[in-house]
mmCIF file of C-alpha atoms in Angstrom:
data_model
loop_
_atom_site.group_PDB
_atom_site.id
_atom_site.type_symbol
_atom_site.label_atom_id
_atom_site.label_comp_id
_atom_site.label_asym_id
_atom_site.label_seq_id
_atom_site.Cartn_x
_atom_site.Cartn_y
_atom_site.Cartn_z
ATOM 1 C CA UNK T 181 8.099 8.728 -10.537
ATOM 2 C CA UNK T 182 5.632 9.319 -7.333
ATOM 3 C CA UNK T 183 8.448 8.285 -5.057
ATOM 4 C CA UNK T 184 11.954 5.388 -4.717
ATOM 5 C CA UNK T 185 12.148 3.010 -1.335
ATOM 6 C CA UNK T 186 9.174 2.096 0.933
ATOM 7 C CA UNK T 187 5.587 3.301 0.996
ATOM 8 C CA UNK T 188 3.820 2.256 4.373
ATOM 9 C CA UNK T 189 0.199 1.401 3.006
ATOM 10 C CA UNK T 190 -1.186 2.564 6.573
ATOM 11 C CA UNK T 191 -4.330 1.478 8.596
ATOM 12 C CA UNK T 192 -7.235 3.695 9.415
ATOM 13 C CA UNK T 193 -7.176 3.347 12.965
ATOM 14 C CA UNK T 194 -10.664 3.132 14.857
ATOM 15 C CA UNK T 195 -11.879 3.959 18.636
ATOM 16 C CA UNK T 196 -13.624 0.987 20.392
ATOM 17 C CA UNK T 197 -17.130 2.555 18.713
ATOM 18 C CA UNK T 198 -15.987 2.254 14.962
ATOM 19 C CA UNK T 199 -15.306 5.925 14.344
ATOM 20 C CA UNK T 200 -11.965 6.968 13.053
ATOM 21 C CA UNK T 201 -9.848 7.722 15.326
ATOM 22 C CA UNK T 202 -8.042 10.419 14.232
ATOM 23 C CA UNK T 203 -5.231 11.089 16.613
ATOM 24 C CA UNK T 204 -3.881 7.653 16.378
ATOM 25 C CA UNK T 205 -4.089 8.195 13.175
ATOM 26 C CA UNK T 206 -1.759 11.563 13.519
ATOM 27 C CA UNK T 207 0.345 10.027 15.591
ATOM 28 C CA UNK T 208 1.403 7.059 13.189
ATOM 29 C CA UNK T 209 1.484 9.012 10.606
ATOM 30 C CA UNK T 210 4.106 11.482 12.693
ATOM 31 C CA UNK T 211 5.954 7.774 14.030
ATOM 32 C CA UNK T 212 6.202 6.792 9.607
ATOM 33 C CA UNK T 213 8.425 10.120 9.439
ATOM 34 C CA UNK T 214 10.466 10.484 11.988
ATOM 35 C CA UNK T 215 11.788 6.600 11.206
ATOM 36 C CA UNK T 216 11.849 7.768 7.448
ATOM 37 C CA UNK T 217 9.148 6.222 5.391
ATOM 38 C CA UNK T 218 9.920 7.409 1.697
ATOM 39 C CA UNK T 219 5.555 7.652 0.713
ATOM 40 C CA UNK T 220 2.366 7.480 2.385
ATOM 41 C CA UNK T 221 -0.367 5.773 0.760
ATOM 42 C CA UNK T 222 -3.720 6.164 1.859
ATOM 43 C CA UNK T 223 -7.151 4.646 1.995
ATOM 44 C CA UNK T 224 -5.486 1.353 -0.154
ATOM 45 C CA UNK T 225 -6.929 -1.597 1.580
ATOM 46 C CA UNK T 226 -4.879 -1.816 4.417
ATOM 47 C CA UNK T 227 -7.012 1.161 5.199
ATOM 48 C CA UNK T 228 -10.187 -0.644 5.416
ATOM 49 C CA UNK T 229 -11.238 1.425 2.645
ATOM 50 C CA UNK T 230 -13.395 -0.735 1.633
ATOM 51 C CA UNK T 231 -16.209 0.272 4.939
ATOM 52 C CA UNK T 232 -15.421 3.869 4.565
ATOM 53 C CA UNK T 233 -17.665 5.849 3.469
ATOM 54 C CA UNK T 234 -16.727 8.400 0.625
ATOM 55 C CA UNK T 235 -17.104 11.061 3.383
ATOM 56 C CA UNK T 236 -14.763 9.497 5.549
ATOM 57 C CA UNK T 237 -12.061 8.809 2.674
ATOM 58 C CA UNK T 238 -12.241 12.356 2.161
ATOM 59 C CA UNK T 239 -11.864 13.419 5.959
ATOM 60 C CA UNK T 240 -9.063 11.077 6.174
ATOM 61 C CA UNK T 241 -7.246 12.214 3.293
ATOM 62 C CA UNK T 242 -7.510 15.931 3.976
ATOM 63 C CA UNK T 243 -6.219 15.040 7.387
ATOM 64 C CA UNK T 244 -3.165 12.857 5.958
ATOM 65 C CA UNK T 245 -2.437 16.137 3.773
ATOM 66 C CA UNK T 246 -2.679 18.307 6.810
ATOM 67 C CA UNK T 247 -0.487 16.345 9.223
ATOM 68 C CA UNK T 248 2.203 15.247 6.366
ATOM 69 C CA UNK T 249 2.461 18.826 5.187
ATOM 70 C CA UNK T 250 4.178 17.881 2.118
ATOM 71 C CA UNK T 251 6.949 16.182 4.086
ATOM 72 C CA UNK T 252 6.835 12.926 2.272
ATOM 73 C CA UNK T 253 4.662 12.144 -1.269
ATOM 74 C CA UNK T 254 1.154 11.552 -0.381
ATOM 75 C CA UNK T 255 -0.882 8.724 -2.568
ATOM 76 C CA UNK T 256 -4.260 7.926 -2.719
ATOM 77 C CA UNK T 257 -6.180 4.349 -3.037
ATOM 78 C CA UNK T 258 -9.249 5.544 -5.555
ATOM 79 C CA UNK T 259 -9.943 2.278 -7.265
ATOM 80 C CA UNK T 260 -13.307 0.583 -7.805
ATOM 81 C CA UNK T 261 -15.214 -2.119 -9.696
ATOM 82 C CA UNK T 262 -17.756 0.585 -11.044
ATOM 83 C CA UNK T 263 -15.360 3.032 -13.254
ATOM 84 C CA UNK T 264 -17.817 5.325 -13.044
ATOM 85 C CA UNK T 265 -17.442 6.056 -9.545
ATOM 86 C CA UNK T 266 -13.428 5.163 -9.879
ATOM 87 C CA UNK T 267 -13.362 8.106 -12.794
ATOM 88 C CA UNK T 268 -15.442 10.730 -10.493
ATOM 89 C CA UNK T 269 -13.674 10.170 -6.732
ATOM 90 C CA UNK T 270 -10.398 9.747 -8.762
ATOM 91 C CA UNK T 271 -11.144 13.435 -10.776
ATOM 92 C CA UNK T 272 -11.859 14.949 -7.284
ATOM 93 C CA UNK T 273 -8.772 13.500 -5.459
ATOM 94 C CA UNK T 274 -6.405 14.491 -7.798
ATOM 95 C CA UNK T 275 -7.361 18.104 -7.266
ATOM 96 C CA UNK T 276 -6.409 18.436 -3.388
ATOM 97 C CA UNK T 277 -2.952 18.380 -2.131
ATOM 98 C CA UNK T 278 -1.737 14.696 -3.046
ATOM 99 C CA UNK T 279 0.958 13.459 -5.189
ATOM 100 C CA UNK T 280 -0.262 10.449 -7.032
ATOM 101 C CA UNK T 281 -3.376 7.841 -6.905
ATOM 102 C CA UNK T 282 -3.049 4.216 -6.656
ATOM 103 C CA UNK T 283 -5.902 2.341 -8.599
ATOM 104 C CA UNK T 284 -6.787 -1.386 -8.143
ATOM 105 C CA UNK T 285 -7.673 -3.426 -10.814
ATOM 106 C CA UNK T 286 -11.840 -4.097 -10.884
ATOM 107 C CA UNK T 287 -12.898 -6.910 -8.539
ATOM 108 C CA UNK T 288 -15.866 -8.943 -8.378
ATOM 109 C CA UNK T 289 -17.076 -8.183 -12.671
ATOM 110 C CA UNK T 290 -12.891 -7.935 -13.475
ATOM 111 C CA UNK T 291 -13.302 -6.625 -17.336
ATOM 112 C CA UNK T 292 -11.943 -7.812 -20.612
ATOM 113 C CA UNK T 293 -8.721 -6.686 -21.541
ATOM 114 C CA UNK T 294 -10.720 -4.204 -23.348
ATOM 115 C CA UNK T 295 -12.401 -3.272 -20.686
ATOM 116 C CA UNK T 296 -9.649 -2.938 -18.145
ATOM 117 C CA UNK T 297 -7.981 -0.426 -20.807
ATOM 118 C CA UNK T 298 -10.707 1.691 -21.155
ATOM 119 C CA UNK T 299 -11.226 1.860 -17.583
ATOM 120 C CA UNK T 300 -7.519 2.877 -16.266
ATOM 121 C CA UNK T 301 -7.479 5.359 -19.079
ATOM 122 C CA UNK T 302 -10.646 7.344 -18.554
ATOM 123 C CA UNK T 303 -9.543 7.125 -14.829
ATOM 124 C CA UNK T 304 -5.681 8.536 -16.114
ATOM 125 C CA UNK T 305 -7.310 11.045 -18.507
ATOM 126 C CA UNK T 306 -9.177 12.851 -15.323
ATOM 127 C CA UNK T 307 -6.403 13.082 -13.084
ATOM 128 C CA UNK T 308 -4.140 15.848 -12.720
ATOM 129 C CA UNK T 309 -1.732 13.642 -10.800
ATOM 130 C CA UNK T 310 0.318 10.056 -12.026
ATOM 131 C CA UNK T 311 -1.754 7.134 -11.605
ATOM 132 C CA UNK T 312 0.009 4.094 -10.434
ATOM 133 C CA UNK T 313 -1.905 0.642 -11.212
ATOM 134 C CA UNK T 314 -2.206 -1.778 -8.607
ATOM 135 C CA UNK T 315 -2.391 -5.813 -9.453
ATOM 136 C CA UNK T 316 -3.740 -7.614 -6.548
ATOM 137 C CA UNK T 317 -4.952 -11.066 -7.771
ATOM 138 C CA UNK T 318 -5.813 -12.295 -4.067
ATOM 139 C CA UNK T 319 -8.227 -9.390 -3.445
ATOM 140 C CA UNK T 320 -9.503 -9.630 -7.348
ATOM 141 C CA UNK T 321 -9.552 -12.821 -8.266
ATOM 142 C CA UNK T 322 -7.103 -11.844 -11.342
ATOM 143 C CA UNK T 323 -3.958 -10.277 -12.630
ATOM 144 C CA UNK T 324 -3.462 -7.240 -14.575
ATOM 145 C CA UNK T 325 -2.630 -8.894 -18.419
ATOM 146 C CA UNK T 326 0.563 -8.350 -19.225
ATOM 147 C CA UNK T 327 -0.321 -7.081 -22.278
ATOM 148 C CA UNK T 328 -2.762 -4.696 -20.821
ATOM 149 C CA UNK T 329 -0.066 -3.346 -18.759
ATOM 150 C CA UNK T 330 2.280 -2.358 -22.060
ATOM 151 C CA UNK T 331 -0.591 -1.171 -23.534
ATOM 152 C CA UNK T 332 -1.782 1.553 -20.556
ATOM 153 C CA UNK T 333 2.442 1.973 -19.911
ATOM 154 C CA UNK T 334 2.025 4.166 -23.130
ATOM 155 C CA UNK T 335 -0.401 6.376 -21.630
ATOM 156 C CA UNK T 336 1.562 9.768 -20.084
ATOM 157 C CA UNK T 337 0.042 10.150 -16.980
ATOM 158 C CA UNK T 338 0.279 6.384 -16.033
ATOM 159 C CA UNK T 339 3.548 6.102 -14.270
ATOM 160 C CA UNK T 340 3.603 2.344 -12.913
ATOM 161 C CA UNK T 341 2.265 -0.634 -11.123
ATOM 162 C CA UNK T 342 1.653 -2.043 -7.803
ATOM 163 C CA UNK T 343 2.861 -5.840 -8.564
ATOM 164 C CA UNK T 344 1.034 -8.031 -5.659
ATOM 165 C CA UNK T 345 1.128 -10.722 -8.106
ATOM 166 C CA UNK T 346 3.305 -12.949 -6.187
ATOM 167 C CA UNK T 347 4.826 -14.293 -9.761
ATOM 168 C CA UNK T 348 8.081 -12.870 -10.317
ATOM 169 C CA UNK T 349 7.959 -14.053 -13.969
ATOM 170 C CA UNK T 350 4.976 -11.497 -14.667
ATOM 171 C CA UNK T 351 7.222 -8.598 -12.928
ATOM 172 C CA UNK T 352 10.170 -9.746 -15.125
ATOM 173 C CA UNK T 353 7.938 -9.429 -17.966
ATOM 174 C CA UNK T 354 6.624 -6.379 -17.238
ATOM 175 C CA UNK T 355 10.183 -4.392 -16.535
ATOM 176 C CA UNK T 356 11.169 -6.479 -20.063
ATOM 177 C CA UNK T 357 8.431 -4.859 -22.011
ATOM 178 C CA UNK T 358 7.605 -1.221 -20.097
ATOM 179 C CA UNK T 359 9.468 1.994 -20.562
ATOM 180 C CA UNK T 360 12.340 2.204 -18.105
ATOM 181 C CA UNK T 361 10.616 5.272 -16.763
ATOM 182 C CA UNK T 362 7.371 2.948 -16.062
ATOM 183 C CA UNK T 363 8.032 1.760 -11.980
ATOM 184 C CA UNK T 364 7.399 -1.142 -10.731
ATOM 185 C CA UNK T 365 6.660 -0.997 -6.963
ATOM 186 C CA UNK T 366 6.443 -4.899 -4.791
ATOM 187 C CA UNK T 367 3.031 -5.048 -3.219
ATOM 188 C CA UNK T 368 4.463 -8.233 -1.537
ATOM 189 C CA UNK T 369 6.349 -7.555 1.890
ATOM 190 C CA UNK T 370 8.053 -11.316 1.550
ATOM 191 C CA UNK T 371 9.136 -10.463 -2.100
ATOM 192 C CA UNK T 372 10.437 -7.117 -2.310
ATOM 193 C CA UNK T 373 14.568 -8.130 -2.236
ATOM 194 C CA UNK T 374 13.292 -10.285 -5.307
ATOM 195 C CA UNK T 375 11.554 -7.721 -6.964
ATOM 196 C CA UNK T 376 14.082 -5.400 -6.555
ATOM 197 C CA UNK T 377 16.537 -7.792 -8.102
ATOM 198 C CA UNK T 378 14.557 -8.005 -10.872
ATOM 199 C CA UNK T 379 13.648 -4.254 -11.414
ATOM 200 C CA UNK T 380 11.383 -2.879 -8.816
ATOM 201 C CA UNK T 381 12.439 0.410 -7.401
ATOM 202 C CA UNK T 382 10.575 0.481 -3.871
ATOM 203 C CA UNK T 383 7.688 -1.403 -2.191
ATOM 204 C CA UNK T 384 4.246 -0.471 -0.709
ATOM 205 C CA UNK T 385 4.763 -1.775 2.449
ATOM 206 C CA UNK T 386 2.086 -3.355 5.083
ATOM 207 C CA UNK T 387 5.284 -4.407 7.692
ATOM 208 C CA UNK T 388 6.007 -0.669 7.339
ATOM 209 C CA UNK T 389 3.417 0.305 9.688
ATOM 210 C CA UNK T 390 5.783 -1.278 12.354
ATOM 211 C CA UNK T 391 8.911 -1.342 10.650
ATOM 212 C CA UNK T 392 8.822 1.678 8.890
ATOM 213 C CA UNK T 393 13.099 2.360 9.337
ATOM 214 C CA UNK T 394 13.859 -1.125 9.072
ATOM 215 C CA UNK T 395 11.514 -1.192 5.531
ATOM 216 C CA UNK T 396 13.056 1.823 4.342
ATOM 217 C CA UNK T 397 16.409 0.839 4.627
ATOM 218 C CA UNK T 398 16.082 -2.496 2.840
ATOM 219 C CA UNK T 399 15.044 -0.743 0.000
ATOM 220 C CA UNK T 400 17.084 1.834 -0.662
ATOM 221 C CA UNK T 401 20.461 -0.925 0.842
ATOM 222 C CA UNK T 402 19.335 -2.829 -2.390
ATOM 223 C CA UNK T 403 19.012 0.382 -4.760
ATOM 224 C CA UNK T 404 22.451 2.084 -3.194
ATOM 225 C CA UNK T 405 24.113 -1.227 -4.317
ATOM 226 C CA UNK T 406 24.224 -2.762 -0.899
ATOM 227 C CA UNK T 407 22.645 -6.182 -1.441
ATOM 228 C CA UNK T 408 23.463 -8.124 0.850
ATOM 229 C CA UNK T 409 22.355 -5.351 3.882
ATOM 230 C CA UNK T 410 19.141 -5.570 1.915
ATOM 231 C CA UNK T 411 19.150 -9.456 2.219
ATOM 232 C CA UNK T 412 19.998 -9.801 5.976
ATOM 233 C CA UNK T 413 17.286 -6.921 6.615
ATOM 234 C CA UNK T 414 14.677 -8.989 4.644
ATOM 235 C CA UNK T 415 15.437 -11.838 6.174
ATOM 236 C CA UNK T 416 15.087 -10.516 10.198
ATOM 237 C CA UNK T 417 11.582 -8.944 9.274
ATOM 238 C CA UNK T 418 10.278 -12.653 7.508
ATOM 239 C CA UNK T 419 8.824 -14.140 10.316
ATOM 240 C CA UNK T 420 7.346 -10.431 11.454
ATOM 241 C CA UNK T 421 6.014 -10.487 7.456
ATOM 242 C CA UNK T 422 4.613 -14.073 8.167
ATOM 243 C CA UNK T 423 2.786 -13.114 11.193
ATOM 244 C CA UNK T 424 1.611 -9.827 9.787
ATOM 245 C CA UNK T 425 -0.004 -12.377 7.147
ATOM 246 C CA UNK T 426 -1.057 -15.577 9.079
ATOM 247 C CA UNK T 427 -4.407 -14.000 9.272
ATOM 248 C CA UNK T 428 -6.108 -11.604 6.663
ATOM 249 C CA UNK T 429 -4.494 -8.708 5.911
ATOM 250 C CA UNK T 430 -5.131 -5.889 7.915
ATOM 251 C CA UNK T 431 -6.359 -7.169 10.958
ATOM 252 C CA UNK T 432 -3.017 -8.717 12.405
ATOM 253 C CA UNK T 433 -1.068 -5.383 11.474
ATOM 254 C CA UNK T 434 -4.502 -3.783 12.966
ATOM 255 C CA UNK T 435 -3.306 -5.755 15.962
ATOM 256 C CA UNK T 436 0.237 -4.728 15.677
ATOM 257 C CA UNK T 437 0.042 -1.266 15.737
ATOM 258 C CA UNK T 438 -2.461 -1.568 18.785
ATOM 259 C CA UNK T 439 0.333 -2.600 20.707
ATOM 260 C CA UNK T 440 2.770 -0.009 19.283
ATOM 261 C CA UNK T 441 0.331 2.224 21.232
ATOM 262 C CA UNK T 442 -1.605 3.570 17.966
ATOM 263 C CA UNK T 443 -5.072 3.354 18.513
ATOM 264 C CA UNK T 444 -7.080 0.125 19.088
ATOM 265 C CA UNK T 445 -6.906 -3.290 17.323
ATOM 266 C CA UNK T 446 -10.462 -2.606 15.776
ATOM 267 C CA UNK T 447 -11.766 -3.508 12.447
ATOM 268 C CA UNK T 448 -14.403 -2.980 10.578
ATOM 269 C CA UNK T 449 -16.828 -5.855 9.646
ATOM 270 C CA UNK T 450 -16.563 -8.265 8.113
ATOM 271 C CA UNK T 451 -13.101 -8.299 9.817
ATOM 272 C CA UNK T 452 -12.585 -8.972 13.056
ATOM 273 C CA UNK T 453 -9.908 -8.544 15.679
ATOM 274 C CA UNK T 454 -7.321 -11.099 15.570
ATOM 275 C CA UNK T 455 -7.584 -14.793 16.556
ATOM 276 C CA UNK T 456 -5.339 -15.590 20.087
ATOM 277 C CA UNK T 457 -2.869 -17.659 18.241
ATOM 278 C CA UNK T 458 -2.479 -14.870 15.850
ATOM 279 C CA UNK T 459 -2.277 -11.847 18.586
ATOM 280 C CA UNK T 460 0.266 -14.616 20.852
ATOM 281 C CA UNK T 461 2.398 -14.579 17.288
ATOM 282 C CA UNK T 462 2.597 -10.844 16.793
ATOM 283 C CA UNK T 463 3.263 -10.152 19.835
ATOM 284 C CA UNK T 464 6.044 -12.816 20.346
ATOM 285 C CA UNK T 465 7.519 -11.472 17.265
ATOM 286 C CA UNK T 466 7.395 -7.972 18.039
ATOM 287 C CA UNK T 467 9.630 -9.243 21.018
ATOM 288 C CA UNK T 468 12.005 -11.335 19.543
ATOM 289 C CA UNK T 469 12.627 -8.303 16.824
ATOM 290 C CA UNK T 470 12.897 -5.908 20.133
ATOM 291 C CA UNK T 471 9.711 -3.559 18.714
ATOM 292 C CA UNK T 472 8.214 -4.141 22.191
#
């Protein structure tokens, strides 16, 4: 189990010339703590990981190990389309100081079921830390079988699954036909109550970034046996989670943390910095919800 509660899947903030900046960085990462994030995931794609470079997913992580200093599980975003390239990076993040890897489901050529087994394996078989699979359908353009997930729950050093499926049916499925000790984790900010209720143990949070307290005690409210905390709490941060996703995902958080104070609201392209009606709704939000 890599970790129980919230995960903030944080943004890779960037200076007004598209280099990291890594003091905002630092300093969100020190703002996740102190308000008692449970995990920090890394490089996923709320990082932009997709325009980093393999250089710069590497300075980024060795920074996120140096700043955390083992205060909180650390876990990385390694996926790719090419396994190839997922098996190597994968190998040679699992040997510095993290606690787990989070790996996407191919995009863009997807695999057979055979394929998709084979390729989470040899990426499993490399690691030396749990590898957590990640189901993203609107970034892939398909789910994880369900049958490929009971299959690769089998495998030892395959502890769970990102489910940013949106179908509660397929998570009820999955906790119905995985080992108990297989998590689920929501990848859906608007469904995590639900997902709990139906055996999820934590989410991997994007509203995190700005909510990271709020987040954090949902989630464990729920899991302590406090429900309806857990509902009222997931009900304040809904129309934060709505604007967070009005545009998408990560440039209005992007924008969000800008005005938190934590670097600038600049993405890589082919994102862009929000649209006006969608900075005018975070920002309303932010007040109504008395973040700003």
């Amino acid at each position: 189990m890599l970790f129980k509660g919230s995960g903030v899947a944080i943004v890779t903030p960037f200076t007004n010339t598209g280099d990291i900046d890594f003091e905002a960085l630092g300093e969100l990462i020190e703002f996740q703590i102190k308000e008692g994030i449970d995990a920090i995931i890394s490089i996923g794609t709320t990082g932009e990981a997709a325009t980093l470079s393999i250089d710069e997913k590497l300075e980024v992580i060795n920074f996120t190990i140096d700043k955390v200093n083992r205060r909180v599980p650390i876990i990385v975003g390694t996926g790719n389309n090419n396994t190839k390239d997922a098996v190597s990076f994968s190998k040679e993040v699992s040997e510095l100081d993290v606690d787990g890897l989070l790996v996407v489901s191919p995009f863009y050529n997807k695999g057979t079921d055979t394929g998709l087994i084979e390729h989470f394996t040899e990426i499993a078989n490399v690691s030396k830390v749990p590898v957590m699979l990640y189901s993203v359908p609107g970034r892939t353009g398909h789910n994880i079988p369900l049958n490929v997930v009971v299959e690769l729950s089998k495998h030892k050093n395959i502890c769970g699954i990102k489910d940013a499926s949106g179908d509660l049916s397929y998570t009820m499925n999955i906790r119905n036909n995985t080992p108990d000790e297989f998590q689920i984790i929501s990848g859906n900010d608007d469904l995590t109550v639900p997902m709990l209720a139906v055996g999820a143990e934590g989410v991997i949070s994007v509203v995190a970034n700005i909510f990271p307290k709020e987040t954090s005690e949902m989630v464990h409210s729920f899991l302590n046996g406090d429900s309806k905390k857990s509902k009222e709490l997931q009900l304040k941060l809904l129309p934060f989670i709505e604007a967070a996703f009005s545009e998408v995902s990560p440039v209005p958080i992007k924008y969000a943390t800008h005005l938190l104070g934590f670097g600038t609201p600049e993405l890589r392209l082919p994102l862009t910095v929000a649209e006006e009606n969608v900075q005018q709704s975070i920002h309303q939000t932010l007040k109504n919800l008395n973040r700003l």
